[in-house]
CSV table of C-alpha atoms and ligand atoms in Angstrom, one decimal:
chain,number,residue,atom,x,y,z
A,26,UNK,CA,0.0,0.0,0.0
A,27,UNK,CA,1.3,3.4,-0.9
A,28,UNK,CA,1.7,5.7,2.0
A,29,UNK,CA,1.0,9.3,0.9
A,30,UNK,CA,1.9,11.8,3.5
A,31,UNK,CA,1.1,15.5,3.9
A,32,UNK,CA,2.7,17.7,1.3
A,33,UNK,CA,6.3,18.2,2.5
A,34,UNK,CA,7.1,20.1,-0.7
A,35,UNK,CA,5.0,23.0,0.5
A,36,UNK,CA,7.5,25.8,0.8
A,37,UNK,CA,5.8,27.3,3.9
A,38,UNK,CA,7.8,26.7,7.0
A,39,UNK,CA,5.7,25.2,9.8
A,40,UNK,CA,6.8,25.5,13.4
A,41,UNK,CA,4.7,23.2,15.5
A,42,UNK,CA,7.1,21.9,18.2
A,43,UNK,CA,6.3,24.5,20.8
A,44,UNK,CA,10.0,24.7,21.6
A,45,UNK,CA,13.0,25.8,19.5
A,46,UNK,CA,14.9,22.5,20.0
A,47,UNK,CA,11.8,20.5,18.8
A,48,UNK,CA,11.5,22.8,15.8
A,49,UNK,CA,15.1,22.0,15.0
A,50,UNK,CA,14.3,18.3,15.2
A,51,UNK,CA,11.3,19.0,12.9
A,52,UNK,CA,13.3,20.6,10.2
A,53,UNK,CA,13.2,17.3,8.3
A,54,UNK,CA,10.2,15.4,7.1
A,55,UNK,CA,9.3,12.7,7.8
A,56,UNK,CA,11.7,12.5,10.7
A,57,UNK,CA,14.3,9.6,10.5
A,58,UNK,CA,14.8,6.7,10.9
A,59,UNK,CA,12.5,6.3,7.9
A,60,UNK,CA,13.3,7.7,4.4
A,61,UNK,CA,13.4,11.5,4.4
A,62,UNK,CA,11.4,13.3,1.8
A,63,UNK,CA,12.3,16.9,2.6
A,64,UNK,CA,15.1,18.5,4.5
A,65,UNK,CA,14.4,22.1,5.2
A,66,UNK,CA,18.0,22.7,6.2
A,67,UNK,CA,19.4,21.8,2.7
A,68,UNK,CA,22.3,24.3,2.8
A,69,UNK,CA,23.7,27.2,4.8
A,70,UNK,CA,21.4,29.7,3.1
A,71,UNK,CA,18.4,27.6,4.0
A,72,UNK,CA,19.7,27.3,7.6
A,73,UNK,CA,19.9,31.1,7.9
A,74,UNK,CA,16.4,31.6,6.6
A,75,UNK,CA,15.1,28.8,8.8
A,76,UNK,CA,16.8,30.4,11.9
A,77,UNK,CA,15.1,33.7,11.2
A,78,UNK,CA,11.7,32.1,10.7
A,79,UNK,CA,12.1,29.9,13.7
A,80,UNK,CA,13.0,33.1,15.7
A,81,UNK,CA,16.4,31.8,16.7
A,82,UNK,CA,17.7,35.1,15.3
A,83,UNK,CA,15.9,38.3,14.4
A,84,UNK,CA,16.3,40.0,11.0
A,85,UNK,CA,19.1,42.3,12.2
A,86,UNK,CA,21.0,39.4,13.8
A,87,UNK,CA,20.6,37.3,10.6
A,88,UNK,CA,22.3,40.1,8.8
A,89,UNK,CA,25.2,40.1,11.3
A,90,UNK,CA,25.4,36.3,11.2
A,91,UNK,CA,25.7,36.3,7.4
A,92,UNK,CA,28.7,38.7,7.6
A,93,UNK,CA,30.4,36.9,10.4
A,94,UNK,CA,29.9,33.2,10.1
A,95,UNK,CA,31.8,30.4,8.5
A,96,UNK,CA,28.7,28.9,6.8
A,97,UNK,CA,29.8,25.4,6.2
A,98,UNK,CA,31.1,25.1,9.8
A,99,UNK,CA,27.9,26.3,11.4
A,100,UNK,CA,25.8,24.3,9.0
A,101,UNK,CA,27.6,21.0,9.8
A,102,UNK,CA,27.4,21.8,13.5
A,103,UNK,CA,23.7,22.5,13.4
A,104,UNK,CA,23.0,19.2,11.6
A,105,UNK,CA,25.0,17.5,14.3
A,106,UNK,CA,22.9,19.1,17.0
A,107,UNK,CA,19.8,18.1,15.2
A,108,UNK,CA,20.9,14.5,15.0
A,109,UNK,CA,21.4,14.6,18.8
A,110,UNK,CA,17.9,15.7,19.8
A,111,UNK,CA,16.4,12.2,20.1
A,112,UNK,CA,19.5,11.0,22.0
A,113,UNK,CA,19.4,13.8,24.6
A,114,UNK,CA,15.7,13.3,25.0
A,115,UNK,CA,16.5,9.7,25.9
A,116,UNK,CA,19.2,10.8,28.3
A,117,UNK,CA,22.1,9.9,26.0
A,118,UNK,CA,25.0,12.0,24.7
A,119,UNK,CA,24.4,14.5,27.5
A,120,UNK,CA,28.1,15.0,28.1
A,121,UNK,CA,28.5,16.0,24.5
A,122,UNK,CA,25.7,18.5,24.7
A,123,UNK,CA,27.0,19.7,28.0
A,124,UNK,CA,30.4,20.5,26.5
A,125,UNK,CA,28.8,22.3,23.6
A,126,UNK,CA,26.6,24.3,25.9
A,127,UNK,CA,29.6,25.2,28.1
A,128,UNK,CA,31.3,26.7,25.0
A,129,UNK,CA,28.1,28.7,24.3
A,130,UNK,CA,28.0,29.9,27.9
A,131,UNK,CA,31.7,30.9,27.5
A,132,UNK,CA,30.7,33.3,24.8
A,133,UNK,CA,27.5,34.5,26.5
A,134,UNK,CA,27.3,38.1,27.8
A,135,UNK,CA,25.6,39.4,30.9
A,136,UNK,CA,24.1,42.8,30.1
A,137,UNK,CA,21.8,45.2,32.0
A,138,UNK,CA,18.2,43.9,31.9
A,139,UNK,CA,14.9,45.5,31.2
A,140,UNK,CA,13.0,44.1,34.2
A,141,UNK,CA,15.7,42.3,36.3
A,142,UNK,CA,19.1,43.7,36.9
A,143,UNK,CA,20.7,41.6,34.1
A,144,UNK,CA,19.9,39.5,31.0
A,145,UNK,CA,22.0,36.7,29.7
A,146,UNK,CA,22.6,37.1,26.0
A,147,UNK,CA,23.5,33.7,24.5
A,148,UNK,CA,25.0,33.9,21.1
A,149,UNK,CA,26.5,37.3,21.4
A,150,UNK,CA,29.2,36.4,18.9
A,151,UNK,CA,27.4,36.5,15.5
A,152,UNK,CA,29.8,33.9,14.0
A,153,UNK,CA,28.6,31.3,16.6
A,154,UNK,CA,25.1,32.7,17.3
A,155,UNK,CA,23.0,30.1,15.7
A,156,UNK,CA,24.8,27.0,17.1
A,157,UNK,CA,25.1,28.6,20.6
A,158,UNK,CA,21.4,29.4,20.8
A,159,UNK,CA,20.4,25.9,19.5
A,160,UNK,CA,22.7,24.2,22.0
A,161,UNK,CA,21.2,26.4,24.7
A,162,UNK,CA,17.7,25.5,23.5
A,163,UNK,CA,18.5,21.8,23.7
A,164,UNK,CA,19.7,22.1,27.2
A,165,UNK,CA,16.6,24.0,28.1
A,166,UNK,CA,14.5,21.2,26.6
A,167,UNK,CA,16.0,18.5,28.6
A,168,UNK,CA,16.3,20.5,31.8
A,169,UNK,CA,13.2,22.6,32.1
A,170,UNK,CA,10.5,21.1,29.9
A,171,UNK,CA,7.8,18.7,31.2
A,172,UNK,CA,8.5,15.8,28.8
A,173,UNK,CA,5.4,14.0,29.8
A,174,UNK,CA,3.8,16.3,27.2
A,175,UNK,CA,6.1,15.3,24.5
A,176,UNK,CA,4.4,13.7,21.5
A,177,UNK,CA,5.4,12.5,18.1
A,178,UNK,CA,3.1,12.9,15.1
A,179,UNK,CA,2.4,9.2,14.3
A,180,UNK,CA,4.2,8.0,11.2
A,181,UNK,CA,2.5,4.6,11.0
A,182,UNK,CA,-0.8,6.4,10.7
A,183,UNK,CA,0.4,8.8,8.0
A,184,UNK,CA,1.9,11.5,10.2
A,185,UNK,CA,5.2,13.1,9.8
A,186,UNK,CA,7.0,12.1,13.0
A,187,UNK,CA,7.5,15.6,14.1
A,188,UNK,CA,7.8,16.2,17.8
A,189,UNK,CA,5.7,18.6,19.8
A,190,UNK,CA,4.6,19.6,23.2
A,191,UNK,CA,1.0,18.8,23.9
A,192,UNK,CA,-0.3,21.8,25.8
A,193,UNK,CA,-3.9,21.0,25.4
A,194,UNK,CA,-5.8,20.8,28.6
A,195,UNK,CA,-6.7,17.1,28.4
A,196,UNK,CA,-3.4,16.3,26.8
A,197,UNK,CA,-5.1,14.5,23.9
A,198,UNK,CA,-3.4,16.1,21.0
A,199,UNK,CA,-2.3,13.5,18.5
A,200,UNK,CA,-1.2,15.3,15.3
A,201,UNK,CA,1.5,17.9,14.7
A,202,UNK,CA,-1.4,20.0,13.2
A,203,UNK,CA,-4.9,19.0,12.5
A,204,UNK,CA,-4.8,21.1,9.2
A,205,UNK,CA,-2.0,19.0,7.9
A,206,UNK,CA,-1.3,15.5,9.0
A,207,UNK,CA,-4.5,15.1,11.0
A,208,UNK,CA,-6.8,16.0,8.1
A,209,UNK,CA,-4.8,14.1,5.6
A,210,UNK,CA,-4.9,10.9,7.7
A,211,UNK,CA,-8.6,11.3,8.3
A,212,UNK,CA,-9.5,11.7,4.6
A,213,UNK,CA,-7.2,8.8,3.8
A,214,UNK,CA,-9.1,6.6,6.4
A,215,UNK,CA,-12.4,7.7,4.9
A,216,UNK,CA,-11.3,6.8,1.4
A,217,UNK,CA,-10.0,3.4,2.6
A,218,UNK,CA,-13.3,2.7,4.4
A,219,UNK,CA,-15.4,3.6,1.3
A,220,UNK,CA,-13.2,1.5,-0.8
A,221,UNK,CA,-13.5,-1.4,1.6
A,222,UNK,CA,-17.3,-1.1,1.7
A,223,UNK,CA,-17.6,-1.3,-2.0
B,319,ZN,ZN1,2.6,15.6,11.4
């Protein structure tokens, strides 16, 4: 049986994870280990655009990054971080992430804050901004997030495997988005049922 998923070729970026580190994991569809149909981070330019749309950097920062970074280096590093998300969620490779995070903290700057006395600016160095902020996001995910709300859009039922935090009150969210995978899977089930009843 052919499994037809939601339209990964849609150029619109979708951020459904509810957390930056999950959005990083979701920058490929469907998520591995199955065959990947679309990698949103196809090259350094795509990474920079993704980082801005995912609000890792703002427009002015993206401009500074583009002047300061070594694109291939940052690109390779981000793909490595992305490949670690599942592991760190399972409590593996934490030492690796911890070291990367410590490097990011070494470059972070403490500046006067708006509400409190100070704000910690992670990624103050534009050349390392994207990697530093993503490493920090991953540490935040494993340290501070209630992972009992972590869900995966179900691939066996036609979903995309994307990760998201279910913030619904009764914690019954199943799909990354109902507009996309949910609706698609529903219409597919309907077609199959009609076919079966014929
Ligand atoms: Zn999905």
